[in-house]
Short mmCIF file of C-alpha atoms and ligand atoms in Angstrom, two decimals:
data_model
loop_
_atom_site.label_atom_id
_atom_site.label_comp_id
_atom_site.label_asym_id
_atom_site.label_seq_id
_atom_site.Cartn_x
_atom_site.Cartn_y
_atom_site.Cartn_z
CA UNK A 229 0.01 -0.01 -0.03
CA UNK A 230 1.18 3.51 -0.60
CA UNK A 231 2.72 5.49 2.31
CA UNK A 232 0.58 8.06 4.11
CA UNK A 233 2.27 11.40 3.37
CA UNK A 234 2.44 13.65 6.40
CA UNK A 235 3.15 17.41 6.61
CA UNK A 236 4.42 18.77 9.91
CA UNK A 237 3.72 22.33 10.97
CA UNK A 238 6.32 22.94 13.70
CA UNK A 239 9.50 21.08 14.54
CA UNK A 240 9.86 22.09 18.25
CA UNK A 241 9.59 19.97 21.34
CA UNK A 242 6.72 17.80 20.11
CA UNK A 243 7.40 18.08 16.38
CA UNK A 244 11.00 16.70 16.82
CA UNK A 245 9.53 13.97 18.95
CA UNK A 246 7.12 12.89 16.32
CA UNK A 247 9.92 12.81 13.78
CA UNK A 248 12.24 10.66 16.09
CA UNK A 249 9.49 8.25 17.07
CA UNK A 250 8.51 7.64 13.46
CA UNK A 251 12.18 7.16 12.44
CA UNK A 252 12.98 4.82 15.28
CA UNK A 253 9.76 2.78 15.35
CA UNK A 254 8.65 3.06 11.71
CA UNK A 255 8.91 -0.68 11.00
CA UNK A 256 6.94 -1.61 14.21
CA UNK A 257 4.23 1.06 13.47
CA UNK A 258 3.92 -0.13 9.91
CA UNK A 259 3.20 -3.67 11.26
CA UNK A 260 0.25 -2.15 12.95
CA UNK A 261 -1.02 0.36 10.52
CA UNK A 262 -0.30 -1.67 7.34
CA UNK A 263 1.06 1.50 5.69
CA UNK A 264 4.21 3.53 6.10
CA UNK A 265 3.79 6.88 7.83
CA UNK A 266 6.16 9.13 6.05
CA UNK A 267 6.80 12.82 6.94
CA UNK A 268 7.43 14.28 3.45
CA UNK A 269 7.34 18.06 4.30
CA UNK A 270 8.05 20.17 7.45
CA UNK A 271 7.63 23.88 8.21
CA UNK A 272 9.51 25.97 10.81
CA UNK A 273 10.73 29.54 10.58
CA UNK A 274 14.30 28.47 11.66
CA UNK A 275 14.89 26.13 8.72
CA UNK A 276 18.49 25.29 9.95
CA UNK A 277 17.01 23.99 13.22
CA UNK A 278 14.57 21.97 11.22
CA UNK A 279 17.26 20.47 9.10
CA UNK A 280 19.18 19.39 12.26
CA UNK A 281 16.13 17.29 13.08
CA UNK A 282 14.94 15.91 9.85
CA UNK A 283 18.18 16.01 7.66
CA UNK A 284 17.30 15.08 4.10
CA UNK A 285 14.36 12.87 4.93
CA UNK A 286 11.78 15.56 4.15
CA UNK A 287 11.24 18.82 2.50
CA UNK A 288 11.90 21.85 4.69
CA UNK A 289 10.20 25.23 4.42
CA UNK A 290 9.86 28.29 6.52
CA UNK A 291 6.33 28.67 5.05
CA UNK A 292 3.58 26.66 6.76
CA UNK A 293 1.15 27.53 3.89
CA UNK A 294 3.31 25.38 1.58
CA UNK A 295 2.43 22.30 3.76
CA UNK A 296 -1.35 22.77 3.96
CA UNK A 297 -1.52 23.65 0.18
CA UNK A 298 0.67 20.83 -0.88
CA UNK A 299 -1.62 18.36 -2.99
CA UNK A 300 0.88 15.55 -2.12
CA UNK A 301 0.10 15.62 1.48
CA UNK A 302 -2.50 13.51 3.07
CA UNK A 303 -2.48 14.49 6.71
CA UNK A 304 -1.28 17.72 8.33
CA UNK A 305 0.10 17.49 11.94
CA UNK A 306 -0.19 20.91 13.56
CA UNK A 307 2.41 21.30 16.36
CA UNK A 308 3.00 24.94 16.20
CA UNK A 309 0.72 26.23 18.98
CA UNK A 310 -1.32 29.45 19.20
CA UNK A 311 -4.82 30.26 18.08
CA UNK A 312 -4.53 32.53 15.12
CA UNK A 313 -2.21 31.33 12.46
CA UNK A 314 -2.72 27.81 13.69
CA UNK A 315 -6.51 28.19 13.23
CA UNK A 316 -6.16 29.59 9.66
CA UNK A 317 -3.81 26.78 8.75
CA UNK A 318 -5.90 24.03 10.17
CA UNK A 319 -9.09 25.36 8.51
CA UNK A 320 -7.27 25.56 5.15
CA UNK A 321 -5.88 22.06 5.53
CA UNK A 322 -9.53 20.84 6.15
CA UNK A 323 -10.82 22.90 3.16
CA UNK A 324 -8.11 21.20 0.96
CA UNK A 325 -9.49 17.85 2.13
CA UNK A 326 -6.60 16.87 4.42
CA UNK A 327 -7.05 15.13 7.69
CA UNK A 328 -5.54 16.95 10.69
CA UNK A 329 -3.81 15.69 13.85
CA UNK A 330 -2.96 18.40 16.46
CA UNK A 331 -1.74 18.59 20.12
CA UNK A 332 -2.94 22.21 20.39
CA UNK A 333 -5.47 22.17 23.20
CA UNK A 334 -5.72 25.99 23.24
CA UNK A 335 -6.90 25.92 19.61
CA UNK A 336 -9.56 23.27 20.07
CA UNK A 337 -10.81 24.59 23.48
CA UNK A 338 -11.47 28.07 21.86
CA UNK A 339 -12.24 27.21 18.25
CA UNK A 340 -13.11 23.43 18.39
CA UNK A 341 -16.85 23.95 17.51
CA UNK A 342 -15.94 25.64 14.25
CA UNK A 343 -13.06 23.27 13.37
CA UNK A 344 -15.00 20.08 14.14
CA UNK A 345 -17.93 21.37 12.12
CA UNK A 346 -15.67 22.28 9.17
CA UNK A 347 -14.02 18.86 9.36
CA UNK A 348 -17.59 17.15 9.48
CA UNK A 349 -18.72 18.98 6.33
CA UNK A 350 -15.57 18.15 4.51
CA UNK A 351 -15.53 14.54 5.71
CA UNK A 352 -12.13 14.56 7.15
CA UNK A 353 -10.87 13.69 10.62
CA UNK A 354 -9.48 16.05 13.35
CA UNK A 355 -7.66 13.92 15.97
CA UNK A 356 -6.23 15.38 19.05
CA UNK A 357 -5.18 12.67 21.61
CA UNK A 358 -2.08 14.62 22.41
CA UNK A 359 -4.02 17.73 23.32
CA UNK A 360 -5.13 16.35 26.65
CA UNK A 361 -2.64 14.90 29.17
CA UNK A 362 0.12 14.43 26.70
CA UNK A 363 1.06 10.67 26.37
CA UNK A 364 -1.85 9.39 28.25
CA UNK A 365 -4.51 7.84 25.92
CA UNK A 366 -7.32 9.59 27.79
CA UNK A 367 -9.36 10.65 24.73
CA UNK A 368 -9.42 7.18 23.54
CA UNK A 369 -10.39 5.89 26.99
CA UNK A 370 -13.30 8.31 27.43
CA UNK A 371 -14.46 8.26 23.77
CA UNK A 372 -14.15 4.54 23.03
CA UNK A 373 -13.18 2.54 25.98
CA UNK A 374 -16.04 3.92 28.25
CA UNK A 375 -18.66 4.23 25.53
CA UNK A 376 -20.87 1.80 27.29
CA UNK A 377 -21.26 3.99 30.25
CA UNK A 378 -23.12 6.90 31.56
CA UNK A 379 -20.01 8.95 32.76
CA UNK A 380 -20.93 10.86 35.91
CA UNK A 381 -17.76 12.73 36.81
CA UNK A 382 -14.01 12.97 36.10
CA UNK A 383 -11.18 14.75 37.72
CA UNK A 384 -7.64 15.21 36.78
CA UNK A 385 -4.20 16.42 37.27
CA UNK A 386 -3.82 17.70 33.61
CA UNK A 387 -1.01 20.21 33.87
CA UNK A 388 2.40 18.92 34.60
CA UNK A 389 3.96 22.30 35.30
CA UNK A 390 1.62 23.12 38.29
CA UNK A 391 1.86 19.54 39.63
CA UNK A 392 5.68 19.69 39.41
CA UNK A 393 5.67 23.04 41.17
CA UNK A 394 3.22 21.94 43.90
CA UNK A 395 5.34 18.74 44.52
CA UNK A 396 8.63 20.64 44.61
CA UNK A 397 7.20 23.21 46.99
CA UNK A 398 5.91 20.61 49.28
CA UNK A 399 8.78 18.06 49.27
CA UNK A 400 11.84 20.44 48.96
CA UNK A 401 10.39 23.57 50.19
CA UNK A 402 11.48 25.43 47.06
CA UNK A 403 10.21 28.82 46.03
CA UNK A 404 7.39 29.03 43.37
CA UNK A 405 9.38 31.18 40.88
CA UNK A 406 12.46 28.95 41.03
CA UNK A 407 10.42 25.72 40.31
CA UNK A 408 8.60 27.49 37.55
CA UNK A 409 11.85 28.38 35.80
CA UNK A 410 12.98 24.71 36.05
CA UNK A 411 9.67 23.65 34.60
CA UNK A 412 10.28 26.00 31.62
CA UNK A 413 13.81 24.74 31.26
CA UNK A 414 12.51 21.19 31.19
CA UNK A 415 9.97 21.92 28.40
CA UNK A 416 6.73 21.31 30.45
CA UNK A 417 5.52 24.85 30.41
CA UNK A 418 3.41 26.51 27.77
CA UNK A 419 5.05 29.24 25.59
CA UNK A 420 3.16 31.74 27.87
CA UNK A 421 3.53 30.01 31.47
CA UNK A 422 0.64 32.04 32.83
CA UNK A 423 -1.52 29.57 31.03
CA UNK A 424 0.00 26.81 33.27
CA UNK A 425 0.02 28.56 36.66
CA UNK A 426 -3.41 30.40 36.27
CA UNK A 427 -5.18 27.03 35.29
CA UNK A 428 -5.96 28.13 31.76
CA UNK A 429 -4.11 25.23 30.12
CA UNK A 430 -5.94 22.85 32.47
CA UNK A 431 -9.22 24.52 31.73
CA UNK A 432 -8.49 23.95 27.94
CA UNK A 433 -8.08 20.25 28.47
CA UNK A 434 -10.83 19.94 30.89
CA UNK A 435 -13.36 21.42 28.40
CA UNK A 436 -12.27 18.86 25.78
CA UNK A 437 -12.66 15.93 28.20
CA UNK A 438 -16.09 17.24 29.49
CA UNK A 439 -17.35 17.48 25.95
CA UNK A 440 -16.24 13.94 25.32
CA UNK A 441 -17.52 12.49 28.65
CA UNK A 442 -21.00 14.01 28.51
CA UNK A 443 -21.69 14.67 24.87
CA UNK A 444 -21.89 18.42 25.21
CA UNK A 445 -20.16 21.16 23.14
CA UNK A 446 -16.64 22.34 24.00
CA UNK A 447 -17.49 25.09 26.60
CA UNK A 448 -14.09 26.50 27.62
CA UNK A 449 -15.64 29.95 27.90
CA UNK A 450 -17.92 28.74 30.81
CA UNK A 451 -15.17 27.01 32.68
CA UNK A 452 -14.36 28.38 36.18
CA UNK A 453 -10.44 28.70 36.26
CA UNK A 454 -8.35 29.52 39.38
CA UNK A 455 -4.62 28.64 39.33
CA UNK A 456 -2.09 28.04 41.99
CA UNK A 457 -0.47 31.58 42.25
CA UNK A 458 -2.59 32.42 45.50
CA UNK A 459 -1.59 29.20 47.27
CA UNK A 460 0.37 29.56 50.49
CA UNK A 461 2.91 27.04 51.82
CA UNK A 462 1.15 26.94 55.13
CA UNK A 463 -2.00 25.65 53.53
CA UNK A 464 -0.08 22.80 51.83
CA UNK A 465 1.33 21.99 55.34
CA UNK A 466 -1.94 22.32 57.24
CA UNK A 467 -3.72 20.20 54.61
CA UNK A 468 -1.03 17.38 55.15
CA UNK A 469 -1.57 17.57 58.89
CA UNK A 470 -5.30 16.87 58.15
CA UNK A 471 -4.66 14.04 55.81
CA UNK A 472 -4.88 15.82 52.52
CA UNK A 473 -2.74 16.80 49.46
CA UNK A 474 -3.45 19.99 47.50
CA UNK A 475 -3.60 19.39 43.71
CA UNK A 476 -4.63 21.62 40.91
CA UNK A 477 -7.60 19.59 39.54
CA UNK A 478 -9.81 19.94 36.66
CA UNK A 479 -13.21 18.63 37.68
CA UNK A 480 -16.34 18.09 35.63
CA UNK A 481 -19.48 16.50 36.83
CA UNK A 482 -22.87 15.77 35.39
CA UNK A 483 -25.66 16.62 37.90
CA UNK A 484 -29.45 16.85 37.42
CA UNK A 485 -29.34 20.57 36.81
CA UNK A 486 -26.56 20.75 34.38
CA UNK A 487 -22.71 20.36 34.19
CA UNK A 488 -19.97 21.43 36.66
CA UNK A 489 -16.73 22.64 34.92
CA UNK A 490 -14.13 23.82 37.13
CA UNK A 491 -10.26 24.14 37.58
CA UNK A 492 -8.93 25.06 41.01
CA UNK A 493 -6.59 24.00 43.74
CA UNK A 494 -8.32 21.10 45.63
CA UNK A 495 -7.70 19.09 48.85
CA UNK A 496 -7.69 15.44 47.95
CA UNK A 497 -7.53 12.62 50.73
CA UNK A 498 -3.85 11.56 50.79
CA UNK A 499 -4.71 7.91 50.49
CA UNK A 500 -6.32 8.46 46.93
CA UNK A 501 -3.92 7.32 44.16
CA UNK A 502 -4.33 10.65 42.48
CA UNK A 503 -3.14 12.52 45.60
CA UNK A 504 0.19 10.66 45.06
CA UNK A 505 0.74 11.69 41.39
CA UNK A 506 3.86 13.91 41.78
CA UNK A 507 6.22 15.92 39.63
CA UNK A 508 5.19 16.62 36.06
CA UNK A 509 2.99 13.35 35.91
CA UNK A 510 -0.63 13.55 35.03
CA UNK A 511 -3.53 11.42 36.01
CA UNK A 512 -7.34 11.39 35.19
CA UNK A 513 -9.87 9.51 37.26
CA UNK A 514 -13.20 8.99 35.58
CA UNK A 515 -16.38 7.40 36.85
CA UNK A 516 -18.83 5.47 34.76
CA UNK A 517 -21.89 3.81 35.99
CA UNK A 518 -20.98 0.37 34.57
CA UNK A 519 -17.24 0.29 34.85
CA UNK A 520 -16.92 2.17 38.10
CA UNK A 521 -13.74 4.31 38.58
CA UNK A 522 -11.02 4.25 35.95
CA UNK A 523 -7.56 5.84 36.68
CA UNK A 524 -5.23 6.72 33.83
CA UNK A 525 -1.73 7.80 34.73
CA UNK A 526 1.32 8.85 32.81
CA UNK A 527 3.49 11.57 31.31
CA UNK A 528 1.40 14.58 30.43
CA UNK A 529 4.03 16.55 28.59
CA UNK A 530 7.46 16.25 26.96
CA UNK A 531 8.72 15.44 23.52
CA UNK A 532 8.36 11.75 22.98
CA UNK A 533 5.43 11.14 25.44
CA UNK A 534 3.41 13.69 23.48
CA UNK A 535 4.59 12.32 20.25
CA UNK A 536 3.46 8.93 21.33
CA UNK A 537 -0.18 10.29 21.33
CA UNK A 538 0.30 12.13 17.99
CA UNK A 539 1.60 9.03 16.28
CA UNK A 540 -1.15 6.85 17.71
CA UNK A 541 -3.67 9.27 16.14
CA UNK A 542 -1.74 8.85 12.80
CA UNK A 543 -2.02 5.04 13.11
CA UNK A 544 -5.72 5.23 13.86
CA UNK A 545 -6.10 7.53 10.77
CA UNK A 546 -4.24 5.11 8.64
CA UNK A 547 -7.10 2.64 9.43
CA UNK A 548 -10.12 4.89 8.80
CA UNK A 549 -8.95 7.57 6.41
CA UNK A 550 -10.39 5.67 3.35
CA UNK A 551 -13.60 4.69 5.22
CA UNK A 552 -16.87 6.47 4.76
CA UNK A 553 -17.06 9.30 7.34
CA UNK A 554 -20.24 7.79 8.85
CA UNK A 555 -18.28 4.78 9.91
CA UNK A 556 -15.60 6.64 11.90
CA UNK A 557 -15.66 7.48 15.62
CA UNK A 558 -17.43 10.82 15.97
CA UNK A 559 -14.98 13.46 16.99
CA UNK A 560 -16.61 13.93 20.54
CA UNK A 561 -17.64 10.35 20.62
CA UNK A 562 -21.42 11.17 20.29
CA UNK A 563 -23.24 11.59 17.05
CA UNK A 564 -23.18 15.42 16.39
CA UNK A 565 -27.07 15.54 16.15
CA UNK A 566 -27.21 14.04 19.64
CA UNK A 567 -25.10 16.45 21.57
CA UNK A 568 -26.86 17.57 24.76
CA UNK A 569 -27.38 21.19 25.56
CA UNK A 570 -26.93 20.69 29.41
CA UNK A 571 -25.77 24.07 30.70
CA UNK A 572 -22.58 24.69 32.67
CA UNK A 573 -23.77 25.61 36.18
CA UNK A 574 -22.58 28.92 37.74
CA UNK A 575 -20.06 28.29 40.61
CA UNK A 576 -22.68 29.45 43.12
CA UNK A 577 -24.64 26.35 42.25
CA UNK A 578 -21.91 23.59 42.54
CA UNK A 579 -21.86 21.49 45.64
CA UNK A 580 -18.54 20.58 47.31
CA UNK A 581 -16.86 20.56 50.71
CA UNK A 582 -14.27 23.20 51.79
CA UNK A 583 -11.08 23.89 53.69
CA UNK A 584 -11.14 27.41 55.40
CA UNK A 585 -8.15 29.00 57.05
CA UNK A 586 -8.95 32.00 59.18
CA UNK A 587 -6.43 34.32 61.05
CA UNK A 588 -8.29 35.19 64.05
CA UNK A 589 -7.76 37.01 67.35
CA UNK A 590 -6.90 34.39 70.15
CA UNK A 591 -9.60 35.25 72.68
CA UNK A 592 -12.85 33.92 74.09
CA UNK A 593 -15.88 33.57 71.91
CA UNK A 594 -14.31 33.69 68.53
CA UNK A 595 -14.87 30.07 67.69
CA UNK A 596 -18.46 30.33 68.84
CA UNK A 597 -19.07 33.26 66.53
CA UNK A 598 -17.67 31.58 63.60
CA UNK A 599 -19.45 28.26 64.11
CA UNK A 600 -22.69 30.01 64.71
CA UNK A 601 -22.41 31.75 61.24
CA UNK A 602 -21.71 28.28 59.64
CA UNK A 603 -24.64 26.67 61.56
CA UNK A 604 -26.97 29.50 60.46
CA UNK A 605 -25.99 28.80 56.83
CA UNK A 606 -26.70 25.17 57.32
CA UNK A 607 -23.06 24.26 56.92
CA UNK A 608 -21.84 21.31 58.74
CA UNK A 609 -18.25 21.10 60.16
CA UNK A 610 -16.21 18.04 59.41
CA UNK A 611 -13.07 18.81 61.19
CA UNK A 612 -11.45 21.74 63.14
CA UNK A 613 -7.73 22.50 63.85
CA UNK A 614 -6.46 25.43 65.82
CA UNK A 615 -2.77 26.08 66.01
CA UNK A 616 -1.31 27.47 69.28
CA UNK A 617 -0.81 31.21 69.03
CA UNK A 618 2.94 30.96 69.82
CA UNK A 619 3.30 28.61 66.83
CA UNK A 620 1.52 31.05 64.49
CA UNK A 621 2.83 34.37 65.62
CA UNK A 622 5.68 33.72 68.07
CA UNK A 623 5.88 34.33 71.87
CA UNK A 624 3.20 36.72 73.19
CA UNK A 625 1.10 36.29 69.94
CA UNK A 626 -2.56 37.17 70.32
CA UNK A 627 -3.61 35.71 66.95
CA UNK A 628 -3.86 32.18 65.58
CA UNK A 629 -4.77 30.21 62.68
CA UNK A 630 -8.16 28.25 62.74
CA UNK A 631 -8.61 25.65 60.06
CA UNK A 632 -12.12 24.30 59.40
CA UNK A 633 -13.10 21.42 57.03
CA UNK A 634 -16.75 21.40 56.07
CA UNK A 635 -19.10 18.81 54.70
CA UNK A 636 -20.67 19.27 51.34
CA UNK A 637 -22.55 22.51 50.77
CA UNK A 638 -23.69 24.68 47.94
CA UNK A 639 -21.03 27.31 46.95
CA UNK A 640 -23.63 30.16 47.18
CA UNK A 641 -24.25 29.39 50.71
CA UNK A 642 -20.58 29.21 51.52
CA UNK A 643 -19.91 32.65 49.85
CA UNK A 644 -22.59 34.17 52.05
CA UNK A 645 -21.09 32.62 55.17
CA UNK A 646 -17.62 33.73 54.19
CA UNK A 647 -18.78 37.31 53.75
CA UNK A 648 -20.38 37.38 57.22
CA UNK A 649 -17.17 35.71 58.86
CA UNK A 650 -14.98 38.17 57.03
CA UNK A 651 -16.74 41.17 58.61
CA UNK A 652 -16.24 39.95 62.14
CA UNK A 653 -13.67 42.27 63.94
CA UNK A 654 -12.03 39.04 65.37
CA UNK A 655 -11.14 37.91 61.79
CA UNK A 656 -7.82 39.56 60.94
CA UNK A 657 -6.94 38.65 57.38
CA UNK A 658 -8.72 37.63 54.25
CA UNK A 659 -10.10 34.15 54.68
CA UNK A 660 -8.46 31.31 52.59
CA UNK A 661 -10.99 28.91 50.93
CA UNK A 662 -9.84 25.84 49.05
CA UNK A 663 -12.34 23.32 47.67
CA UNK A 664 -12.09 19.67 48.85
CA UNK A 665 -13.11 16.76 46.91
CA UNK A 666 -13.43 13.13 48.21
CA UNK A 667 -13.10 11.40 44.72
CA UNK A 668 -14.44 8.20 46.29
P1 NDP B 1002 7.60 24.53 20.46
O1 NDP B 1002 7.56 25.94 20.74
O2 NDP B 1002 8.70 23.66 21.00
O3 NDP B 1002 7.56 24.25 18.95
C1 NDP B 1002 6.69 25.06 18.10
C2 NDP B 1002 7.29 24.94 16.62
O4 NDP B 1002 6.40 25.62 15.82
C3 NDP B 1002 8.51 25.33 16.52
O5 NDP B 1002 9.27 24.51 15.58
C4 NDP B 1002 8.44 26.65 15.83
O6 NDP B 1002 9.56 26.90 15.03
C5 NDP B 1002 7.29 26.44 14.86
N1 NDP B 1002 6.51 27.58 14.43
C6 NDP B 1002 5.84 28.52 15.31
N2 NDP B 1002 5.34 29.50 14.60
C7 NDP B 1002 5.60 29.15 13.33
C8 NDP B 1002 5.41 29.85 12.16
N3 NDP B 1002 4.62 31.02 12.09
N4 NDP B 1002 5.81 29.39 11.00
C9 NDP B 1002 6.47 28.18 10.95
N5 NDP B 1002 6.80 27.51 12.08
C10 NDP B 1002 6.35 28.02 13.33
O7 NDP B 1002 6.11 23.96 20.97
P2 NDP B 1002 5.87 22.56 21.42
O8 NDP B 1002 6.40 21.55 20.60
O9 NDP B 1002 6.11 22.40 22.94
O10 NDP B 1002 4.30 22.55 21.38
C11 NDP B 1002 3.58 22.44 20.12
C12 NDP B 1002 2.08 22.25 20.53
O11 NDP B 1002 1.87 21.09 21.22
C13 NDP B 1002 1.44 23.27 21.29
O12 NDP B 1002 0.09 23.54 20.80
C14 NDP B 1002 1.55 22.85 22.66
O13 NDP B 1002 0.51 23.37 23.59
C15 NDP B 1002 1.23 21.39 22.47
N6 NDP B 1002 1.56 20.44 23.43
C16 NDP B 1002 2.90 20.45 23.97
C17 NDP B 1002 3.28 19.66 24.90
C18 NDP B 1002 4.76 19.67 25.34
O14 NDP B 1002 5.16 18.81 26.33
N7 NDP B 1002 5.66 20.56 24.88
C19 NDP B 1002 2.44 18.63 25.48
C20 NDP B 1002 1.13 18.61 24.90
C21 NDP B 1002 0.79 19.45 23.95
P3 NDP B 1002 10.25 28.38 14.73
O15 NDP B 1002 10.06 29.26 16.05
O16 NDP B 1002 11.60 28.19 14.22
O17 NDP B 1002 9.29 28.77 13.65
N1 HSE B 1003 2.22 22.97 29.67
C1 HSE B 1003 1.58 21.72 29.65
C2 HSE B 1003 1.76 21.11 31.01
C3 HSE B 1003 2.25 20.94 28.60
O1 HSE B 1003 2.54 21.61 31.91
O2 HSE B 1003 1.13 20.16 31.34
C4 HSE B 1003 1.34 19.64 28.34
O3 HSE B 1003 0.09 20.04 27.81
#
């Protein structure tokens, strides 16, 4: 059979990985796909750097339009990143009848609806396994492996940079900025690392997973997004003392009134497997009514781990590209005509439990005032921890930290209670609130 001719847009961290994996494992891959996967043309502005990777094995250009307009290319692999040029190139490739593989979660989270619809009309495939959790085959797991289930919820550590930062801060007591710089050096971080630390990259990935898990449109613009920049080391420490780890989780749930879609630091019981996912590793826990809980774990970033997912998409494509479009797996796993319009709930409507840290005056009656407010909001306390004043503020200190864990409540009620507690004269600083998930 004829080789599948591939055009690579971008020969950076992931692009170079794809080239290397195809070169090293080409024979083994062909035994699976039945066709040779051959990169015939690549584009990168720095053509000398591209040459250092591909040598004479493929044509090299600084112009990505040459790749998408090349009539001899069957599949365009977009590994440039960004939303503007990448979007135009992907839409042009689709219009030219080419299949597309991309690792670009930002592009699909923001423009996925338009791109998937263009591909559907043109009868081509847009594949994006590498866009969520790098090398972990989580798209395939949710879209195909769990297709018998009604998926209720999923939660994931889906940003390696922030998990690496949290692990290093907790284990080695290193400062945030130093660990972020190391994550950038190691190639985990996005071109703009605020996407990592502010939770945006995780929100991109979560909105794609939510769409596939529940058969809803990609709704990145509705995702609640809170990163790790406000986290304090003392909360990481207090959480440990109470038997929890703090992780940046992407969480999506299907409840009667709609869909929860949120990324934020989260306390997770230390005994959960996902609480022990450290460094740049990723993990996703998904719950289906038939299978129960499924945990996927692996490298969520890096050159060859991400290339592994890109090449797996190419192998899948080699099997279905000549098939009639109706017989391929739908892009979100559900038939487009059967997508649900379940709304993303506002945060005030979500139900979860909370960790609160209050810096308070160390005097009689303070605890009673605070617990009275929680009781009036019908919020039940699960655990309480008060540090000795001397431990918090040194000898002669008249203030202390009070840590409260609550049972599940509606976030709107918690917001009201927090506003009332913050206005008490005995509460001396802004209250820290971190959401807590049991993930049982
Ligand atoms: P890099 O920055 O390492 O590579 C980007 C490549 O695109 C470079 O070769 C760059 O080369 C080329 N490029 C950018 N703009 C242009 C342009 N206008 N014309 C031609 N070439 C261009 O990024 P990564 O490989 O890390 O990431 C690629 C994609 O994969 C992104 O969408 C990212 O989010 C995603 N991803 C990355 C992961 C990772 O671990 N790195 C993991 C999962 C997904 P030059 O500057 O010479 O033009
Ligand atoms: N910046 C991303 C991360 C790369 O840290 O997880 C993988 O998508």
